[in-house]
mmCIF file of N, CA, C and O in Angstrom:
data_model
loop_
_atom_site.group_PDB
_atom_site.id
_atom_site.type_symbol
_atom_site.label_atom_id
_atom_site.label_comp_id
_atom_site.label_asym_id
_atom_site.label_seq_id
_atom_site.Cartn_x
_atom_site.Cartn_y
_atom_site.Cartn_z
ATOM 1 N N UNK A 1 27.011 5.606 4.475
ATOM 2 C CA UNK A 1 28.583 5.929 5.467
ATOM 3 C C UNK A 1 28.850 4.801 6.241
ATOM 4 O O UNK A 1 29.876 4.763 6.976
ATOM 5 N N UNK A 2 27.879 3.898 6.781
ATOM 6 C CA UNK A 2 27.925 3.122 7.905
ATOM 7 C C UNK A 2 28.748 2.136 7.693
ATOM 8 O O UNK A 2 29.629 1.499 8.039
ATOM 9 N N UNK A 3 28.703 1.543 5.816
ATOM 10 C CA UNK A 3 29.763 0.675 5.348
ATOM 11 C C UNK A 3 31.406 1.131 5.278
ATOM 12 O O UNK A 3 32.035 0.455 5.626
ATOM 13 N N UNK A 4 31.288 2.498 5.332
ATOM 14 C CA UNK A 4 32.794 2.809 5.505
ATOM 15 C C UNK A 4 33.027 3.077 7.015
ATOM 16 O O UNK A 4 34.352 3.181 7.148
ATOM 17 N N UNK A 5 32.161 3.476 7.899
ATOM 18 C CA UNK A 5 33.109 3.621 9.258
ATOM 19 C C UNK A 5 31.729 2.567 10.145
ATOM 20 O O UNK A 5 30.664 2.813 10.533
ATOM 21 N N UNK A 6 32.509 1.407 10.190
ATOM 22 C CA UNK A 6 31.838 0.422 11.423
ATOM 23 C C UNK A 6 31.228 0.776 12.541
ATOM 24 O O UNK A 6 30.572 0.675 12.944
ATOM 25 N N UNK A 7 32.140 1.652 13.026
ATOM 26 C CA UNK A 7 31.685 2.479 14.194
ATOM 27 C C UNK A 7 30.493 3.210 14.604
ATOM 28 O O UNK A 7 29.791 3.281 15.675
ATOM 29 N N UNK A 8 29.787 3.513 13.366
ATOM 30 C CA UNK A 8 28.907 4.308 13.344
ATOM 31 C C UNK A 8 27.650 3.352 13.330
ATOM 32 O O UNK A 8 26.545 3.711 13.292
ATOM 33 N N UNK A 9 27.886 2.281 13.428
ATOM 34 C CA UNK A 9 26.929 1.008 13.225
ATOM 35 C C UNK A 9 25.845 1.046 14.253
ATOM 36 O O UNK A 9 24.798 1.095 14.251
ATOM 37 N N UNK A 10 26.277 1.119 15.317
ATOM 38 C CA UNK A 10 25.874 1.258 16.590
ATOM 39 C C UNK A 10 24.627 2.580 16.706
ATOM 40 O O UNK A 10 23.973 2.476 17.397
ATOM 41 N N UNK A 11 25.657 3.857 16.367
ATOM 42 C CA UNK A 11 24.454 5.175 16.489
ATOM 43 C C UNK A 11 23.469 4.888 15.216
ATOM 44 O O UNK A 11 22.140 5.295 15.517
ATOM 45 N N UNK A 12 23.846 4.064 14.044
ATOM 46 C CA UNK A 12 22.821 4.174 13.492
ATOM 47 C C UNK A 12 21.525 3.008 13.878
ATOM 48 O O UNK A 12 20.366 3.416 13.991
ATOM 49 N N UNK A 13 22.040 2.246 14.568
ATOM 50 C CA UNK A 13 20.778 1.197 15.131
ATOM 51 C C UNK A 13 20.348 1.960 16.207
ATOM 52 O O UNK A 13 18.928 1.970 16.522
ATOM 53 N N UNK A 14 21.046 2.820 17.063
ATOM 54 C CA UNK A 14 19.864 3.119 18.175
ATOM 55 C C UNK A 14 19.070 4.687 17.457
ATOM 56 O O UNK A 14 18.046 4.767 17.777
ATOM 57 N N UNK A 15 20.040 5.392 16.424
ATOM 58 C CA UNK A 15 18.660 6.476 15.680
ATOM 59 C C UNK A 15 17.498 5.808 15.191
ATOM 60 O O UNK A 15 16.512 5.996 15.224
ATOM 61 N N UNK A 16 17.798 4.559 14.479
ATOM 62 C CA UNK A 16 16.669 3.576 13.652
ATOM 63 C C UNK A 16 15.551 3.145 15.086
ATOM 64 O O UNK A 16 14.509 3.301 15.019
ATOM 65 N N UNK A 17 16.093 3.033 16.275
ATOM 66 C CA UNK A 17 14.949 2.744 17.258
ATOM 67 C C UNK A 17 14.365 3.920 17.912
ATOM 68 O O UNK A 17 13.101 3.617 18.074
ATOM 69 N N UNK A 18 15.218 4.930 17.998
ATOM 70 C CA UNK A 18 14.760 6.314 18.645
ATOM 71 C C UNK A 18 13.454 6.591 17.833
ATOM 72 O O UNK A 18 12.538 7.349 18.009
ATOM 73 N N UNK A 19 13.831 6.801 16.372
ATOM 74 C CA UNK A 19 13.208 7.564 15.462
ATOM 75 C C UNK A 19 11.893 6.554 14.930
ATOM 76 O O UNK A 19 11.432 6.843 13.910
ATOM 77 N N UNK A 20 12.016 5.525 15.456
ATOM 78 C CA UNK A 20 11.105 4.411 14.587
ATOM 79 C C UNK A 20 11.012 4.045 13.492
ATOM 80 O O UNK A 20 9.884 4.178 12.682
ATOM 81 N N UNK A 21 12.390 4.150 12.568
ATOM 82 C CA UNK A 21 12.645 4.246 11.096
ATOM 83 C C UNK A 21 11.706 3.151 10.371
ATOM 84 O O UNK A 21 11.185 2.847 9.635
ATOM 85 N N UNK A 22 11.944 2.033 10.909
ATOM 86 C CA UNK A 22 11.092 0.453 10.549
ATOM 87 C C UNK A 22 9.674 0.748 10.576
ATOM 88 O O UNK A 22 9.381 0.569 9.277
ATOM 89 N N UNK A 23 9.169 1.100 11.704
ATOM 90 C CA UNK A 23 7.630 1.495 11.459
ATOM 91 C C UNK A 23 7.287 2.470 10.568
ATOM 92 O O UNK A 23 5.801 2.176 9.818
ATOM 93 N N UNK A 24 8.109 3.877 10.467
ATOM 94 C CA UNK A 24 7.587 4.595 9.662
ATOM 95 C C UNK A 24 7.736 4.116 8.644
ATOM 96 O O UNK A 24 6.929 4.656 7.428
ATOM 97 N N UNK A 25 8.525 3.564 8.055
ATOM 98 C CA UNK A 25 8.851 3.083 6.691
ATOM 99 C C UNK A 25 7.881 1.801 5.972
ATOM 100 O O UNK A 25 7.080 2.123 5.007
ATOM 101 N N UNK A 26 7.374 1.124 7.185
ATOM 102 C CA UNK A 26 6.302 -0.061 6.562
ATOM 103 C C UNK A 26 4.931 0.917 6.521
ATOM 104 O O UNK A 26 4.233 0.950 5.498
ATOM 105 N N UNK A 27 4.697 2.073 7.464
ATOM 106 C CA UNK A 27 3.210 2.710 7.592
ATOM 107 C C UNK A 27 3.716 3.610 5.867
ATOM 108 O O UNK A 27 2.399 3.683 5.315
ATOM 109 N N UNK A 28 4.660 3.982 5.425
ATOM 110 C CA UNK A 28 4.934 4.697 4.230
ATOM 111 C C UNK A 28 4.401 3.931 3.296
ATOM 112 O O UNK A 28 3.651 4.174 2.329
ATOM 113 N N UNK A 29 5.152 2.863 3.358
ATOM 114 C CA UNK A 29 4.970 1.588 2.423
ATOM 115 C C UNK A 29 3.344 1.422 2.037
ATOM 116 O O UNK A 29 2.892 1.282 0.523
ATOM 117 N N UNK A 30 2.799 1.177 3.020
ATOM 118 C CA UNK A 30 1.131 0.967 3.099
ATOM 119 C C UNK A 30 0.614 1.942 2.300
ATOM 120 O O UNK A 30 -0.566 1.710 1.403
ATOM 121 N N UNK A 31 0.848 3.302 3.142
ATOM 122 C CA UNK A 31 0.063 4.607 2.439
ATOM 123 C C UNK A 31 0.485 4.469 0.993
ATOM 124 O O UNK A 31 -0.815 4.934 0.058
ATOM 125 N N UNK A 32 1.865 4.383 0.205
ATOM 126 C CA UNK A 32 1.858 4.635 -0.893
ATOM 127 C C UNK A 32 1.124 3.312 -1.935
ATOM 128 O O UNK A 32 0.833 3.593 -2.994
ATOM 129 N N UNK A 33 1.066 2.139 -1.192
ATOM 130 C CA UNK A 33 0.133 1.016 -1.773
ATOM 131 C C UNK A 33 -1.034 1.659 -2.000
ATOM 132 O O UNK A 33 -1.735 1.503 -2.957
ATOM 133 N N UNK A 34 -1.648 2.175 -1.018
ATOM 134 C CA UNK A 34 -3.094 2.668 -1.195
ATOM 135 C C UNK A 34 -3.239 3.408 -2.110
ATOM 136 O O UNK A 34 -4.189 3.380 -3.013
ATOM 137 N N UNK A 35 -2.256 4.573 -2.189
ATOM 138 C CA UNK A 35 -2.204 5.354 -3.409
ATOM 139 C C UNK A 35 -2.200 5.202 -4.913
ATOM 140 O O UNK A 35 -2.775 5.479 -5.789
ATOM 141 N N UNK A 36 -1.308 3.885 -4.895
ATOM 142 C CA UNK A 36 -1.120 3.361 -6.353
ATOM 143 C C UNK A 36 -2.350 2.548 -6.682
ATOM 144 O O UNK A 36 -2.812 2.504 -7.768
ATOM 145 N N UNK A 37 -2.809 1.983 -5.793
ATOM 146 C CA UNK A 37 -4.510 1.081 -5.701
ATOM 147 C C UNK A 37 -5.435 2.315 -6.169
ATOM 148 O O UNK A 37 -6.233 1.933 -7.192
ATOM 149 N N UNK A 38 -5.306 3.482 -5.319
ATOM 150 C CA UNK A 38 -6.387 4.225 -5.637
ATOM 151 C C UNK A 38 -6.329 4.804 -7.446
ATOM 152 O O UNK A 38 -7.012 5.137 -8.027
ATOM 153 N N UNK A 39 -5.018 5.205 -7.757
ATOM 154 C CA UNK A 39 -4.673 5.536 -8.908
ATOM 155 C C UNK A 39 -5.324 4.697 -9.847
ATOM 156 O O UNK A 39 -5.882 5.264 -11.060
ATOM 157 N N UNK A 40 -4.845 3.358 -9.772
ATOM 158 C CA UNK A 40 -5.085 2.611 -10.922
ATOM 159 C C UNK A 40 -6.667 2.012 -10.937
ATOM 160 O O UNK A 40 -7.108 2.127 -12.316
ATOM 161 N N UNK A 41 -7.388 2.304 -9.921
ATOM 162 C CA UNK A 41 -9.092 2.194 -10.074
ATOM 163 C C UNK A 41 -9.324 3.554 -10.860
ATOM 164 O O UNK A 41 -10.353 3.543 -11.444
ATOM 165 N N UNK A 42 -9.139 4.730 -10.412
ATOM 166 C CA UNK A 42 -9.364 5.955 -11.204
ATOM 167 C C UNK A 42 -9.210 5.804 -12.527
ATOM 168 O O UNK A 42 -10.053 6.072 -13.702
ATOM 169 N N UNK A 43 -7.828 5.463 -13.046
ATOM 170 C CA UNK A 43 -7.463 5.010 -14.392
ATOM 171 C C UNK A 43 -8.498 4.233 -15.192
ATOM 172 O O UNK A 43 -8.728 4.011 -16.298
ATOM 173 N N UNK A 44 -8.578 3.255 -14.301
ATOM 174 C CA UNK A 44 -10.005 1.948 -14.633
ATOM 175 C C UNK A 44 -11.286 2.544 -14.990
ATOM 176 O O UNK A 44 -11.690 2.390 -16.189
ATOM 177 N N UNK A 45 -11.724 3.524 -14.307
ATOM 178 C CA UNK A 45 -12.896 4.169 -14.482
ATOM 179 C C UNK A 45 -12.782 4.993 -15.510
ATOM 180 O O UNK A 45 -13.733 4.895 -16.249
ATOM 181 N N UNK A 46 -11.769 6.028 -15.825
ATOM 182 C CA UNK A 46 -11.511 6.907 -16.807
ATOM 183 C C UNK A 46 -11.756 6.049 -18.020
ATOM 184 O O UNK A 46 -12.214 6.108 -19.366
ATOM 185 N N UNK A 47 -10.637 4.934 -18.308
ATOM 186 C CA UNK A 47 -10.968 3.970 -19.375
ATOM 187 C C UNK A 47 -12.223 3.595 -19.691
ATOM 188 O O UNK A 47 -12.580 3.153 -20.912
ATOM 189 N N UNK A 48 -12.780 3.074 -18.671
ATOM 190 C CA UNK A 48 -14.065 2.245 -18.777
ATOM 191 C C UNK A 48 -15.366 3.257 -19.215
ATOM 192 O O UNK A 48 -15.950 3.031 -20.565
ATOM 193 N N UNK A 49 -14.970 4.879 -18.768
ATOM 194 C CA UNK A 49 -15.798 5.739 -19.384
ATOM 195 C C UNK A 49 -15.350 5.910 -20.872
ATOM 196 O O UNK A 49 -16.827 6.500 -21.734
ATOM 197 N N UNK A 50 -14.354 6.153 -20.942
ATOM 198 C CA UNK A 50 -14.050 6.452 -22.302
ATOM 199 C C UNK A 50 -14.658 5.120 -23.654
ATOM 200 O O UNK A 50 -15.143 5.577 -24.596
ATOM 201 N N UNK A 51 -14.488 4.112 -23.068
ATOM 202 C CA UNK A 51 -14.971 2.693 -24.093
ATOM 203 C C UNK A 51 -16.243 3.017 -23.941
ATOM 204 O O UNK A 51 -16.966 2.831 -25.025
ATOM 205 N N UNK A 52 -17.202 3.209 -23.115
ATOM 206 C CA UNK A 52 -18.803 3.516 -23.181
ATOM 207 C C UNK A 52 -18.778 4.449 -24.051
ATOM 208 O O UNK A 52 -20.034 4.452 -24.896
ATOM 209 N N UNK A 53 -18.348 5.682 -24.062
ATOM 210 C CA UNK A 53 -18.676 6.645 -24.937
ATOM 211 C C UNK A 53 -18.290 6.117 -26.260
ATOM 212 O O UNK A 53 -19.226 6.483 -27.164
ATOM 213 N N UNK A 54 -17.220 5.694 -26.694
ATOM 214 C CA UNK A 54 -16.924 5.234 -28.039
ATOM 215 C C UNK A 54 -18.170 4.387 -28.385
ATOM 216 O O UNK A 54 -18.449 4.114 -29.535
ATOM 217 N N UNK A 55 -18.298 3.290 -27.340
ATOM 218 C CA UNK A 55 -19.185 2.081 -28.051
ATOM 219 C C UNK A 55 -20.729 2.913 -28.135
ATOM 220 O O UNK A 55 -21.429 2.363 -29.334
ATOM 221 N N UNK A 56 -21.138 3.979 -27.486
ATOM 222 C CA UNK A 56 -22.161 4.768 -27.651
ATOM 223 C C UNK A 56 -22.171 5.415 -29.607
ATOM 224 O O UNK A 56 -22.886 5.343 -29.938
ATOM 225 N N UNK A 57 -21.262 6.174 -29.277
ATOM 226 C CA UNK A 57 -21.283 6.673 -30.605
ATOM 227 C C UNK A 57 -21.334 5.668 -32.057
ATOM 228 O O UNK A 57 -21.464 5.928 -32.896
ATOM 229 N N UNK A 58 -20.313 4.185 -31.715
ATOM 230 C CA UNK A 58 -20.209 3.485 -33.131
ATOM 231 C C UNK A 58 -21.906 3.113 -32.875
ATOM 232 O O UNK A 58 -22.384 2.762 -34.002
ATOM 233 N N UNK A 59 -22.665 3.022 -31.926
ATOM 234 C CA UNK A 59 -23.997 2.450 -32.112
ATOM 235 C C UNK A 59 -24.716 3.432 -33.011
ATOM 236 O O UNK A 59 -25.687 3.320 -33.713
ATOM 237 N N UNK A 60 -24.540 4.959 -32.308
ATOM 238 C CA UNK A 60 -25.462 5.911 -33.064
ATOM 239 C C UNK A 60 -24.749 5.803 -34.522
ATOM 240 O O UNK A 60 -25.775 6.210 -35.149
ATOM 241 N N UNK A 61 -23.839 5.812 -34.904
ATOM 242 C CA UNK A 61 -23.381 5.849 -36.394
ATOM 243 C C UNK A 61 -24.151 4.491 -37.154
ATOM 244 O O UNK A 61 -24.565 4.504 -38.372
ATOM 245 N N UNK A 62 -24.043 3.357 -36.319
ATOM 246 C CA UNK A 62 -24.862 2.258 -37.095
ATOM 247 C C UNK A 62 -26.390 2.526 -37.242
ATOM 248 O O UNK A 62 -26.864 2.379 -38.535
ATOM 249 N N UNK A 63 -26.912 3.100 -36.563
ATOM 250 C CA UNK A 63 -28.258 3.445 -36.389
ATOM 251 C C UNK A 63 -28.472 4.515 -37.713
ATOM 252 O O UNK A 63 -29.331 4.454 -38.443
ATOM 253 N N UNK A 64 -27.760 5.420 -37.814
ATOM 254 C CA UNK A 64 -27.668 6.482 -38.865
ATOM 255 C C UNK A 64 -27.434 6.058 -39.990
ATOM 256 O O UNK A 64 -28.310 5.999 -41.587
ATOM 257 N N UNK A 65 -26.399 4.934 -40.264
ATOM 258 C CA UNK A 65 -26.219 3.820 -41.515
ATOM 259 C C UNK A 65 -27.517 2.989 -41.587
ATOM 260 O O UNK A 65 -27.834 3.256 -43.069
ATOM 261 N N UNK A 66 -28.375 2.758 -40.906
ATOM 262 C CA UNK A 66 -29.299 1.557 -40.890
ATOM 263 C C UNK A 66 -30.427 2.858 -41.997
ATOM 264 O O UNK A 66 -31.075 2.646 -42.505
ATOM 265 N N UNK A 67 -30.600 3.684 -40.705
ATOM 266 C CA UNK A 67 -31.773 4.834 -41.029
ATOM 267 C C UNK A 67 -31.405 5.755 -43.063
ATOM 268 O O UNK A 67 -32.348 5.548 -43.103
ATOM 269 N N UNK A 68 -30.496 5.607 -42.634
ATOM 270 C CA UNK A 68 -29.975 6.480 -44.772
ATOM 271 C C UNK A 68 -30.407 5.199 -45.226
ATOM 272 O O UNK A 68 -30.911 5.510 -46.309
ATOM 273 N N UNK A 69 -29.694 4.055 -44.978
ATOM 274 C CA UNK A 69 -29.886 2.719 -46.014
ATOM 275 C C UNK A 69 -31.972 2.919 -46.444
ATOM 276 O O UNK A 69 -32.399 2.584 -47.461
ATOM 277 N N UNK A 70 -32.327 2.722 -45.134
ATOM 278 C CA UNK A 70 -34.152 2.508 -45.121
ATOM 279 C C UNK A 70 -34.484 3.676 -45.963
ATOM 280 O O UNK A 70 -35.430 3.652 -46.843
ATOM 281 N N UNK A 71 -34.035 4.951 -45.441
ATOM 282 C CA UNK A 71 -34.711 6.308 -46.760
ATOM 283 C C UNK A 71 -34.154 6.093 -47.869
ATOM 284 O O UNK A 71 -34.973 6.311 -48.723
ATOM 285 N N UNK A 72 -32.887 5.443 -48.417
ATOM 286 C CA UNK A 72 -32.456 5.243 -49.623
ATOM 287 C C UNK A 72 -33.572 4.287 -50.530
ATOM 288 O O UNK A 72 -33.872 4.390 -51.782
ATOM 289 N N UNK A 73 -33.858 3.159 -49.826
ATOM 290 C CA UNK A 73 -34.482 2.086 -50.202
ATOM 291 C C UNK A 73 -36.076 2.476 -51.016
ATOM 292 O O UNK A 73 -36.535 2.556 -51.592
ATOM 293 N N UNK A 74 -36.812 3.166 -49.659
ATOM 294 C CA UNK A 74 -38.073 3.667 -49.868
ATOM 295 C C UNK A 74 -38.156 5.375 -50.852
ATOM 296 O O UNK A 74 -39.249 5.355 -51.447
ATOM 297 N N UNK A 75 -37.175 6.067 -51.011
ATOM 298 C CA UNK A 75 -36.969 7.258 -51.858
ATOM 299 C C UNK A 75 -36.976 6.825 -53.241
ATOM 300 O O UNK A 75 -37.377 7.478 -54.344
ATOM 301 N N UNK A 76 -36.450 5.621 -53.836
ATOM 302 C CA UNK A 76 -35.941 5.337 -54.688
ATOM 303 C C UNK A 76 -37.233 4.411 -55.340
ATOM 304 O O UNK A 76 -38.183 3.142 -55.653
#
């Protein structure tokens, strides 16, 4: 609207100063960055937990395969 009516630019400038729009926008930007960083960390933690669980299952399967092979060697 300011671009359509240049006479409103002064009003916009005064409102911007009155309501501290720049300061509020910067504070909001910082808060959103913290939220974004927190979400990324939580996502990484979930991925790590899932990876550890998968590695543990693979190790169990390898141990089971070795035990089965050893049993078959001694059974015959």
